Coordinates of C-alpha atoms and ligand atoms in Angstrom, one line a residue:
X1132 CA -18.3 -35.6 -9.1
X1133 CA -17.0 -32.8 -7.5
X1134 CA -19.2 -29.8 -8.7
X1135 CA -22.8 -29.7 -8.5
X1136 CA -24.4 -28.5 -11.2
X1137 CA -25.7 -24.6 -10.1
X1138 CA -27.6 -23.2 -13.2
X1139 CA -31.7 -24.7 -13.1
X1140 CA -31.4 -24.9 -16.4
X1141 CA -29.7 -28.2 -15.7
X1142 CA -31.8 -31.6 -14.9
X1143 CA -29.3 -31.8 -11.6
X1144 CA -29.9 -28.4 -10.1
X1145 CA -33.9 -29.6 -9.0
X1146 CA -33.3 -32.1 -6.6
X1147 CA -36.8 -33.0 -4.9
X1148 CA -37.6 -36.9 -5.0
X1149 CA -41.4 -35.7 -4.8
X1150 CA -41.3 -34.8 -8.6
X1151 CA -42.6 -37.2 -11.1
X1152 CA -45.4 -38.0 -13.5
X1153 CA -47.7 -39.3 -10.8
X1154 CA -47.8 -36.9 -8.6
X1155 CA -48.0 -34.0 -11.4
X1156 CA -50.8 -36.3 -12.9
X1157 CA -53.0 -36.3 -10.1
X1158 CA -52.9 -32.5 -9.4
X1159 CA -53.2 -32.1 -13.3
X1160 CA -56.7 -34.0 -12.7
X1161 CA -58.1 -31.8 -10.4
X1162 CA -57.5 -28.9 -12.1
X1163 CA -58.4 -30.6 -15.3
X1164 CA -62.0 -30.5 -13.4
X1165 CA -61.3 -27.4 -11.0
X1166 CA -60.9 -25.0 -14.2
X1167 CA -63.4 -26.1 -16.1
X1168 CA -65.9 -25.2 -14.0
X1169 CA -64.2 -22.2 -13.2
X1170 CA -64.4 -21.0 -16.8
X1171 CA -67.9 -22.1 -16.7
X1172 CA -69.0 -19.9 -14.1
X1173 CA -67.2 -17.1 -14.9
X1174 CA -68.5 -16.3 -18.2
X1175 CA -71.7 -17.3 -16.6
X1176 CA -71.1 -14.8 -14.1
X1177 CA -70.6 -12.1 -16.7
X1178 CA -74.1 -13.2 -18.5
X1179 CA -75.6 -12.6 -15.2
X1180 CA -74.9 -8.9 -15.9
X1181 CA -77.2 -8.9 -18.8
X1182 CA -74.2 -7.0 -20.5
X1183 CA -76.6 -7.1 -23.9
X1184 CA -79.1 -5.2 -22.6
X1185 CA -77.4 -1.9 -21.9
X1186 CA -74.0 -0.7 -22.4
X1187 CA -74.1 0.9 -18.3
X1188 CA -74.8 -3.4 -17.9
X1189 CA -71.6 -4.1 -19.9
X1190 CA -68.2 -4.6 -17.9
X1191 CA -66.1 -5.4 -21.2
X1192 CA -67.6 -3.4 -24.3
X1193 CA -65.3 -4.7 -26.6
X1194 CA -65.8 -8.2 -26.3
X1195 CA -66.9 -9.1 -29.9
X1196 CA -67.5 -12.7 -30.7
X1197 CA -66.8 -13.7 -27.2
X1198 CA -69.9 -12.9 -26.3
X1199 CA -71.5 -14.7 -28.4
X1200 CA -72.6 -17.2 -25.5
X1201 CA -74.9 -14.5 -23.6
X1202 CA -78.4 -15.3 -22.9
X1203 CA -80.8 -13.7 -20.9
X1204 CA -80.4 -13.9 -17.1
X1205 CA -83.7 -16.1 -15.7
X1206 CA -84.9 -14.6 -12.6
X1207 CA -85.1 -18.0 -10.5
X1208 CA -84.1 -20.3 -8.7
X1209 CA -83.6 -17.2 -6.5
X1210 CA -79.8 -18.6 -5.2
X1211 CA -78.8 -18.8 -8.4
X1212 CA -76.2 -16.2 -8.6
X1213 CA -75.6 -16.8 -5.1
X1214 CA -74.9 -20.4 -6.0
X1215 CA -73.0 -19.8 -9.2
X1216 CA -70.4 -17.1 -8.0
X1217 CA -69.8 -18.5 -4.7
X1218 CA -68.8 -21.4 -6.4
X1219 CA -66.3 -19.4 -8.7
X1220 CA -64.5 -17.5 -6.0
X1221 CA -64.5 -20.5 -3.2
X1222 CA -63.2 -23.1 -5.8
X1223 CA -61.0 -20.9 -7.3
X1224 CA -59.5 -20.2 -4.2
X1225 CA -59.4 -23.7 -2.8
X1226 CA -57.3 -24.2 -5.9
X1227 CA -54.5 -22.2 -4.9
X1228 CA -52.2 -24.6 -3.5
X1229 CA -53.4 -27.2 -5.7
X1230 CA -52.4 -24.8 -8.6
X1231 CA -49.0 -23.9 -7.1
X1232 CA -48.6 -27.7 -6.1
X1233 CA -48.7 -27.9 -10.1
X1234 CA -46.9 -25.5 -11.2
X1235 CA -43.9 -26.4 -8.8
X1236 CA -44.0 -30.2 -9.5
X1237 CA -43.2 -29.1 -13.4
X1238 CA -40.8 -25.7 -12.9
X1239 CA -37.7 -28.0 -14.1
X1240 CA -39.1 -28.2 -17.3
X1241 CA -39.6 -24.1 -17.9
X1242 CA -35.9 -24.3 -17.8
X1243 CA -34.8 -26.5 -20.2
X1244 CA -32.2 -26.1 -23.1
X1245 CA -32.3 -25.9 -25.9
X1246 CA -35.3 -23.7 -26.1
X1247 CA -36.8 -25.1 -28.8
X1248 CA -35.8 -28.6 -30.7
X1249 CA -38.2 -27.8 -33.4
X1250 CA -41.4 -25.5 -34.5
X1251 CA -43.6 -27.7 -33.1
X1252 CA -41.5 -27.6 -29.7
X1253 CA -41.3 -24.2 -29.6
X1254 CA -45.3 -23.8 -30.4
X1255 CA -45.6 -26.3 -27.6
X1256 CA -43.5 -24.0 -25.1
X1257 CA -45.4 -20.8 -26.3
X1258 CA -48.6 -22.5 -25.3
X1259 CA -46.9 -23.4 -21.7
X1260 CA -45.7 -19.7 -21.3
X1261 CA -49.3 -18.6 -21.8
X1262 CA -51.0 -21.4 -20.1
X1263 CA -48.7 -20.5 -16.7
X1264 CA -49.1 -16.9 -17.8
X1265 CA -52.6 -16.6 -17.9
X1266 CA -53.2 -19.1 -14.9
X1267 CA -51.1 -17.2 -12.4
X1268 CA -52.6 -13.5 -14.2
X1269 CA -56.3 -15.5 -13.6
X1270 CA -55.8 -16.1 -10.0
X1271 CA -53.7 -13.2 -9.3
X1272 CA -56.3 -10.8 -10.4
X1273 CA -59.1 -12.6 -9.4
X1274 CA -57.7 -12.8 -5.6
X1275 CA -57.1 -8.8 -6.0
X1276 CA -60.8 -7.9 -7.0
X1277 CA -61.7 -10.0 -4.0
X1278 CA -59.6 -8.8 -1.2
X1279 CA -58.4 -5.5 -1.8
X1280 CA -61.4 -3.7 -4.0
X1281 CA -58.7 -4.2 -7.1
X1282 CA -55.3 -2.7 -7.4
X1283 CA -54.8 -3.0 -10.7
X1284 CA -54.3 -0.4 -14.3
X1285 CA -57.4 -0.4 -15.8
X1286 CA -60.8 -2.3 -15.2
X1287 CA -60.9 -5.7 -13.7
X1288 CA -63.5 -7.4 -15.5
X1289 CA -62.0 -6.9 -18.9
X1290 CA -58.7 -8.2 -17.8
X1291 CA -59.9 -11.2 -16.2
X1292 CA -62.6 -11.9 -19.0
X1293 CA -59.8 -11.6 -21.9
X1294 CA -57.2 -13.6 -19.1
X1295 CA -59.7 -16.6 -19.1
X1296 CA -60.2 -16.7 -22.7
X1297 CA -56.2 -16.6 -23.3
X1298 CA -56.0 -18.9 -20.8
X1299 CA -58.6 -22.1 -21.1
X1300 CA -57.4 -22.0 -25.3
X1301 CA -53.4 -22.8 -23.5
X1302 CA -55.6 -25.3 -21.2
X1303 CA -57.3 -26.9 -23.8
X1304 CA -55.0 -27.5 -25.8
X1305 CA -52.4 -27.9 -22.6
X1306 CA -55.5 -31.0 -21.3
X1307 CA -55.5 -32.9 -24.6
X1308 CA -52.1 -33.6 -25.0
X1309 CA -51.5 -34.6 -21.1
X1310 CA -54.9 -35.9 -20.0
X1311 CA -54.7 -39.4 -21.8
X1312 CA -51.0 -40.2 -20.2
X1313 CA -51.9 -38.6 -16.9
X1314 CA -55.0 -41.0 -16.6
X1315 CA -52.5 -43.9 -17.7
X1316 CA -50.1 -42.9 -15.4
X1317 CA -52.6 -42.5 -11.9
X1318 CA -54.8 -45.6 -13.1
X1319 CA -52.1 -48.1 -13.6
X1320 CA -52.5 -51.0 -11.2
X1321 CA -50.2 -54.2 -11.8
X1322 CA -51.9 -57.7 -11.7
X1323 CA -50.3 -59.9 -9.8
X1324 CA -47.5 -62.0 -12.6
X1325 CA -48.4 -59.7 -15.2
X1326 CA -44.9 -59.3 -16.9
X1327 CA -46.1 -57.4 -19.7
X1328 CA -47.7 -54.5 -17.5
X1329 CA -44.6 -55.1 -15.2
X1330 CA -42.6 -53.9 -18.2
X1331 CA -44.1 -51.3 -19.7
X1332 CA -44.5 -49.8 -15.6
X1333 CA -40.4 -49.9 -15.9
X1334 CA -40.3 -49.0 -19.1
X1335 CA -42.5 -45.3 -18.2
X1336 CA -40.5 -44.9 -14.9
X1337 CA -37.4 -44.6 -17.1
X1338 CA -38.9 -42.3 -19.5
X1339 CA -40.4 -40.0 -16.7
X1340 CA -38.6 -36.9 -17.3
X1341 CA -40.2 -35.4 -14.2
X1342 CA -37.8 -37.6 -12.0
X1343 CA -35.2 -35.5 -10.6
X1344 CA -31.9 -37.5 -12.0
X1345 CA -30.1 -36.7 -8.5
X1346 CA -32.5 -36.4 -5.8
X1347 CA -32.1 -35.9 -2.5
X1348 CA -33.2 -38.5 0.2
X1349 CA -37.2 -37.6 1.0
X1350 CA -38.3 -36.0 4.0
X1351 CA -41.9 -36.5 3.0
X1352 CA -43.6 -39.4 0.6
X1353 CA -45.5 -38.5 -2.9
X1354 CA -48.9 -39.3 -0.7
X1355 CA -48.3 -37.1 2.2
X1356 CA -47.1 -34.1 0.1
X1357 CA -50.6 -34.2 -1.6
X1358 CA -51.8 -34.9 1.5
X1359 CA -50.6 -31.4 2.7
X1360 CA -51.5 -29.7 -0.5
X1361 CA -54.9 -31.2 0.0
X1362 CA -54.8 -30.0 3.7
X1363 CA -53.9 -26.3 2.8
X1364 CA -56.6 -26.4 0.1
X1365 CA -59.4 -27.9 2.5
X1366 CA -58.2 -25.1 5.3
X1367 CA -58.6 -22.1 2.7
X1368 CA -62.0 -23.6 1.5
X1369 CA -63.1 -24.2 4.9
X1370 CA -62.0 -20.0 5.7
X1371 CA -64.1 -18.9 2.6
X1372 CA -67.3 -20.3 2.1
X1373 CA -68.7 -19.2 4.9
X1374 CA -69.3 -16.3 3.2
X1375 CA -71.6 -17.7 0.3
X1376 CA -73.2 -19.5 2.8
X1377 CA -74.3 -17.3 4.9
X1378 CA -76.0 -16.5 7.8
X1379 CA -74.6 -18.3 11.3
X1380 CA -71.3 -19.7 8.5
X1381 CA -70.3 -15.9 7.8
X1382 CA -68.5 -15.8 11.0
X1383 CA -66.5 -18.7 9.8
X1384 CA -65.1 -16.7 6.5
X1385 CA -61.9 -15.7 7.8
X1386 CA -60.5 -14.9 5.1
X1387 CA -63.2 -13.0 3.4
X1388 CA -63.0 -9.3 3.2
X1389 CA -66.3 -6.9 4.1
X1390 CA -67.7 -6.8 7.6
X1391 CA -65.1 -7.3 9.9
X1392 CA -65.6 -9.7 12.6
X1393 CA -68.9 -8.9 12.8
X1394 CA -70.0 -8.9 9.5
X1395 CA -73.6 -10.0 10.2
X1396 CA -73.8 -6.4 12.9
X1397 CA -74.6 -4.3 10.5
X1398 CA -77.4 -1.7 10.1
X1399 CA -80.3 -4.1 9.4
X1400 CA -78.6 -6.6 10.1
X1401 CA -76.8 -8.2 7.3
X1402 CA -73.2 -6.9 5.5
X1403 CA -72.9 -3.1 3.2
X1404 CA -70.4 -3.3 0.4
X1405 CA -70.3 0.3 -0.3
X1406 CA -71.6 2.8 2.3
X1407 CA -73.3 5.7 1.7
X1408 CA -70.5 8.3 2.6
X1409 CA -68.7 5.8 0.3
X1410 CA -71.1 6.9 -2.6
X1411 CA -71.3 10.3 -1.7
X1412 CA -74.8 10.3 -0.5
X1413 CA -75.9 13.5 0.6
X1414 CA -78.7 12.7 4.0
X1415 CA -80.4 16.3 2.7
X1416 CA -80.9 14.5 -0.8
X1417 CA -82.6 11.4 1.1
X1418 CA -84.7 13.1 3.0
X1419 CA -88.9 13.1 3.3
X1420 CA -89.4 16.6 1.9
X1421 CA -86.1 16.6 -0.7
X1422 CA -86.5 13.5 -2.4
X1423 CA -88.6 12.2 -5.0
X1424 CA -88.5 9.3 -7.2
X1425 CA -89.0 10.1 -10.8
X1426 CA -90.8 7.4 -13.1
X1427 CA -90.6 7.8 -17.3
X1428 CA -92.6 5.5 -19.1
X1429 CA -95.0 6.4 -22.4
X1430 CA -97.4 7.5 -20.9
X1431 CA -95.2 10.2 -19.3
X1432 CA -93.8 11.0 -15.9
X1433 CA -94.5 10.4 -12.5
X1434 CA -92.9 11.7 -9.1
X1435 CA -93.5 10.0 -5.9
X1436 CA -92.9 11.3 -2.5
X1437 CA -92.0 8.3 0.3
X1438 CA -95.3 8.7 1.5
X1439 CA -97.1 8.8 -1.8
X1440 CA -95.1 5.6 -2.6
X1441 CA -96.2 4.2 0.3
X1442 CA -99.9 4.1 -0.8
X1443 CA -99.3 1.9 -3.5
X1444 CA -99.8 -1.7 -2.7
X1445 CA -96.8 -3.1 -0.7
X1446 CA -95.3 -6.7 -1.1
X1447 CA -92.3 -8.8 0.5
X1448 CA -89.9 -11.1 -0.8
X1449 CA -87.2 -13.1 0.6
X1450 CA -84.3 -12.9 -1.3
X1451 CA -80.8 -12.9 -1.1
X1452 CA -77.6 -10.1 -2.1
X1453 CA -74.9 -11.8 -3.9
X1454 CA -71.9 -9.9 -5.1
X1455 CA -69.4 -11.3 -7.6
X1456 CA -66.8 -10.5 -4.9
X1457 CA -68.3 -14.2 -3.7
X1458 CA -70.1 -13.1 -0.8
X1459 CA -73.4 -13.6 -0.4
X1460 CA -76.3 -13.1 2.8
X1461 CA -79.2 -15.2 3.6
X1462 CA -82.9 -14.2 2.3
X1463 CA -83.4 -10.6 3.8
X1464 CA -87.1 -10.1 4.4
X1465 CA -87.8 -7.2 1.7
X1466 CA -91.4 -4.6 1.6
X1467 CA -91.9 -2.5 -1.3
X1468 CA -92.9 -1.9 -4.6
X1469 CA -93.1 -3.8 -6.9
X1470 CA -91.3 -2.9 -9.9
X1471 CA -93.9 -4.2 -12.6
X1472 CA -96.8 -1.8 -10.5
X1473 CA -94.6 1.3 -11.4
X1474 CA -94.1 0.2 -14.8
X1475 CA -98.3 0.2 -14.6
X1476 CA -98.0 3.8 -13.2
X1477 CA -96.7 5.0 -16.6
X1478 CA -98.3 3.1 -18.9
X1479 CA -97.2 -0.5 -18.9
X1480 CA -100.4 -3.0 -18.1
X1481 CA -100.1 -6.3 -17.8
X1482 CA -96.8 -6.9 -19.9
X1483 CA -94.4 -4.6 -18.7
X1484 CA -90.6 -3.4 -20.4
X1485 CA -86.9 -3.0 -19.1
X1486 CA -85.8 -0.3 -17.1
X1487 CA -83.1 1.9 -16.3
X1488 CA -82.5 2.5 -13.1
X1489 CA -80.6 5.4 -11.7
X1490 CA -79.5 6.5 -8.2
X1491 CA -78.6 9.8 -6.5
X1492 CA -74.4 8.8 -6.5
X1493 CA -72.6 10.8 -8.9
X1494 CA -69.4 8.6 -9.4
X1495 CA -69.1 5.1 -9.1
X1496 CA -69.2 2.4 -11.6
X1497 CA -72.7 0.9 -10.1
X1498 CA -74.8 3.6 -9.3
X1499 CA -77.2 2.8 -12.6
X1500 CA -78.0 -0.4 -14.1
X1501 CA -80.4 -2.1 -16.4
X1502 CA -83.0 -4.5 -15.6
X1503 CA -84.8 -6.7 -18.7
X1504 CA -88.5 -6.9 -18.7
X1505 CA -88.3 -10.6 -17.2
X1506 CA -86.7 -9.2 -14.0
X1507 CA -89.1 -6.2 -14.1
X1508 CA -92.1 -8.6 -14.7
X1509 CA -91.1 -10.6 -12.4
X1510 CA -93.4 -10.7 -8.9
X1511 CA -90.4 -10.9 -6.5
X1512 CA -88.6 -7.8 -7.7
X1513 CA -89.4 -4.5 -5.6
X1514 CA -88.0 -1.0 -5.0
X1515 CA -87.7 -1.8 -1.5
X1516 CA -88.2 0.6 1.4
X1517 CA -88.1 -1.5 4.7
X1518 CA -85.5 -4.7 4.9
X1519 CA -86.0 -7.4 7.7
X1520 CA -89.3 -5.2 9.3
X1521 CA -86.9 -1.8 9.6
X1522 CA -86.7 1.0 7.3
X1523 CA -84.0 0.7 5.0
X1524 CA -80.5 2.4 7.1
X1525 CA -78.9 4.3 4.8
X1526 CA -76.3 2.0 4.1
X1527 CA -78.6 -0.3 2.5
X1528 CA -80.1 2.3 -0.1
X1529 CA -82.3 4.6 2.3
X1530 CA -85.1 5.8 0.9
X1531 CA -85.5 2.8 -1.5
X1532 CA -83.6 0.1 -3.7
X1533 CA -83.8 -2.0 -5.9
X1534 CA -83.8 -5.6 -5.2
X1535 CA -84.2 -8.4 -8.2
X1536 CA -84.1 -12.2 -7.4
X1537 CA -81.5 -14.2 -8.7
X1538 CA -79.2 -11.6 -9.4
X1539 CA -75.7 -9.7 -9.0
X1540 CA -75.6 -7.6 -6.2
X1541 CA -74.2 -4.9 -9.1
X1542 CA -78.7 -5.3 -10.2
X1543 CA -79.5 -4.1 -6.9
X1544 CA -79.1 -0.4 -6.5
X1545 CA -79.5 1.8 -3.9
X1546 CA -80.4 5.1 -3.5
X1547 CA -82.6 5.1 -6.2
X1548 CA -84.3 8.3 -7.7
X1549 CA -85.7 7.4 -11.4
X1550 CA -86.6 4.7 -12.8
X1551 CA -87.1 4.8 -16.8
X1552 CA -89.4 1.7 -18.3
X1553 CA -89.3 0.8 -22.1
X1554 CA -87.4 -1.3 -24.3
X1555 CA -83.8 -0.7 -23.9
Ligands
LIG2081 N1 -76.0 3.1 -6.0 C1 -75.3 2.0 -5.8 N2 -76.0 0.9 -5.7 C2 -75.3 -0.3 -5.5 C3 -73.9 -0.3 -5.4 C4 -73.2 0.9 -5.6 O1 -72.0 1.0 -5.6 N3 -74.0 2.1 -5.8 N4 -73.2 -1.5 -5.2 C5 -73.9 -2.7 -5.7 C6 -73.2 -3.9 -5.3 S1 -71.8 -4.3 -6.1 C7 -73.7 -4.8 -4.3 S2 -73.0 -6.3 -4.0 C8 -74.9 -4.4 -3.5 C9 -74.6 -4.6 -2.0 O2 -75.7 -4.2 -1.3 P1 -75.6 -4.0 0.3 O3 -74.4 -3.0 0.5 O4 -76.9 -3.5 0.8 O5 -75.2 -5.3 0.9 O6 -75.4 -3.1 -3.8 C10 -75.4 -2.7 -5.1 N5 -76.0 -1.4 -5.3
LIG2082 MO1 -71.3 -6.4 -5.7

């Protein structure tokens, strides 16, 4: 014996008696599931930006075919957006330690030699580079946007919109090749005096190539390491979604960024992503003599005073904000305009046309957006001048916003000064 092997590039250097095909199968399995649905909802969280309808709308210009899934974001159930994003950032970051877990329970095999046996083995390993690549550049990036307002070169939704595509082609091709044996290998149960299963459960042990040749004794079973991976998984869930959920949960979203520990103490009491000093906002630009709000339609245009707006039939809706950071609030109790009786203001009866909206910021990726004429048409959707029986603060788009159901918090400006209906 005498030397022990140093280099990890040799089957004797990893030593933990946890690795083996079972439990690499059953973490494969859940994030055969987990990433599905992550990829599901991410590109459906990009939809939600109607990205077709205006290039101000469109985070990743240069998608090409990739887009070619895009539809036109429906205006109800009003949680949908809500729904659908808090379940991309809480599941993906419930997934952590079970994607880790993964990636740890196969790191022998990264290492070893030769590199490649033949083409097809080395086309296999490519694929492994860019399927641990693009799952740890996924995460990474996505955790980033979340947490620290983004860190990175260049924009994040390209990035991670390219990433996943890169990405889900490794794990397709990555869950074909593994999901059949995986299933084998966590749904084998012997029958009592079944020598035939008993051999062919002996004959995979041998060929698990997961098995550390040399291990050293356990300090923990297979089961109670998931257990623990599990148990991290469950803790960081149980720190995050209080803050899709909402209302008395927020305070339970330890880990989520925005609000502090009192997130729900805000002006009007619910959370501000960016504040108005934030955006620049200028209190002399807000104020009752200084600012108007300019409406374009065929018919010409019209400029409204807070007070002129004010005459114009008021309505309320109760609708959520939900960012694509994850968060979300509970329905906030809205009053103002609707946004189809303005489009009737310049011209627009009865069926009424998208609109470009347009604040009073100067910089900022979000301080314009597009609506489509189903979100314009739409009963729900107001420029909204009081919030939960207050004025707006300023925070929360003082003198008036925009607020659509079922939509990205990026749909709902603030500040708003013009609005310009007709077909985008
Ligand atoms: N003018 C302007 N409007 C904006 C934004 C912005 O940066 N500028 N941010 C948007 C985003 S990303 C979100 S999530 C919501 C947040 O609204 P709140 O701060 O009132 O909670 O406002 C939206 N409206
Ligand atoms: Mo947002």
């Amino acid at each position: 014996m005498g030397d022990l092997p140093r280099l990890p590039t040799s089957p004797g250097f990893w030593r933990s008696p946890l690795r083996g095909r079972w439990f690499t199968s059953v973490l494969g399995l859940v994030l055969l599931v987990g990433i599905t649905v992550l990829f599901v909802t991410g590109l459906v969280s990009y939809a939600a930006y109607n990205p077709g309808l205006h290039p101000v709308n469109d985070t990743t210009p240069d998608k090409g075919i990739l887009g070619f899934y895009l539809f036109a974001w429906p205006t109800g159930p009003v949680w949908l957006y809500r729904f659908t994003q808090g379940l991309h950032v809480t599941l993906g970051i419930t997934l952590i330690p079970i994607l880790l877990a993964k990636l740890w329970s196969v790191v022998p095999k990264l290492f070893t030699l030769p590199p490649a046996r033949s083409l097809a083995h080395a086309l296999e390993r490519i694929s492994l580079l860019l399927l641990v690549g693009g799952g740890l550049f996924e995460f990474t990036t996505g955790v980033l946007n979340v947490q620290l307002d983004y860190v990175f070169p260049g924009s994040f939704y390209p990035l991670h919109f390219y990433g996943a595509w890169v990405f889900f082609a490794a794990f397709v091709a990555h869950a074909v090749l593994k999901t059949p044996a995986a299933l084998r290998t966590v749904r084998r149960r012997l029958r009592e005096g079944d020598e035939k299963a008993e051999k062919a459960e002996k004959a995979e042990k041998d060929a698990d190539d997961l098995v550390a040749p040399d291990p050293d004794p356990p300090t923990v079973s297979r089961r109670g390491a998931l257990w623990l991976v599990g148990g991290g998984s469950l803790l960081l869930f149980l720190t995050t979604v209080g803050q899709s959920l909402g209302g008395p949960f927020r305070r339970t979203a330890l880990l989520a960024p925005h609000g502090g520990t009192d997130p729900a103490g805000g002006p009007n009491g619910f959370q501000i992503n960016k504040t108005a000093a934030y955006a620049g906002i200028d209190a002399a630009e807000t104020s009752e003599e200084a600012w108007r709000l300019v409406v374009t339609g065929h018919t010409g245009t019209v400029r409204l005073s807070r007070a002129q707006l004010l005459q114009l039939p008021l309505h309320s809706s109760s609708l959520p904000i939900a960012c694509v950071e994850g968060w979300s609030t509970a329905d906030q109790w809205w009053r103002g305009v609707r946004l189809r009786d303005l489009a009737a203001l310049v011209g627009y009866e009865g069926d009424p046309p998208d609109v470009f909206v347009e604040s009073l910021q100067r910089h900022g990726a979000f301080r314009r957006a597009a609506l489509r004429a189903n979100q314009v048409a739409d009963p729900r959707s107001l420029l909204a001048l009081y919030v939960n029986g207050e004025e707006l603060s300023p925070d929360h788009g003082h003198p008036a916003r925009v607020i659509v159901p079922a939509a990205p918090g990026v749909l709902n400006t603030k500040w708003v000064a013009r609005l310009t209906f007709g077909d985008l």
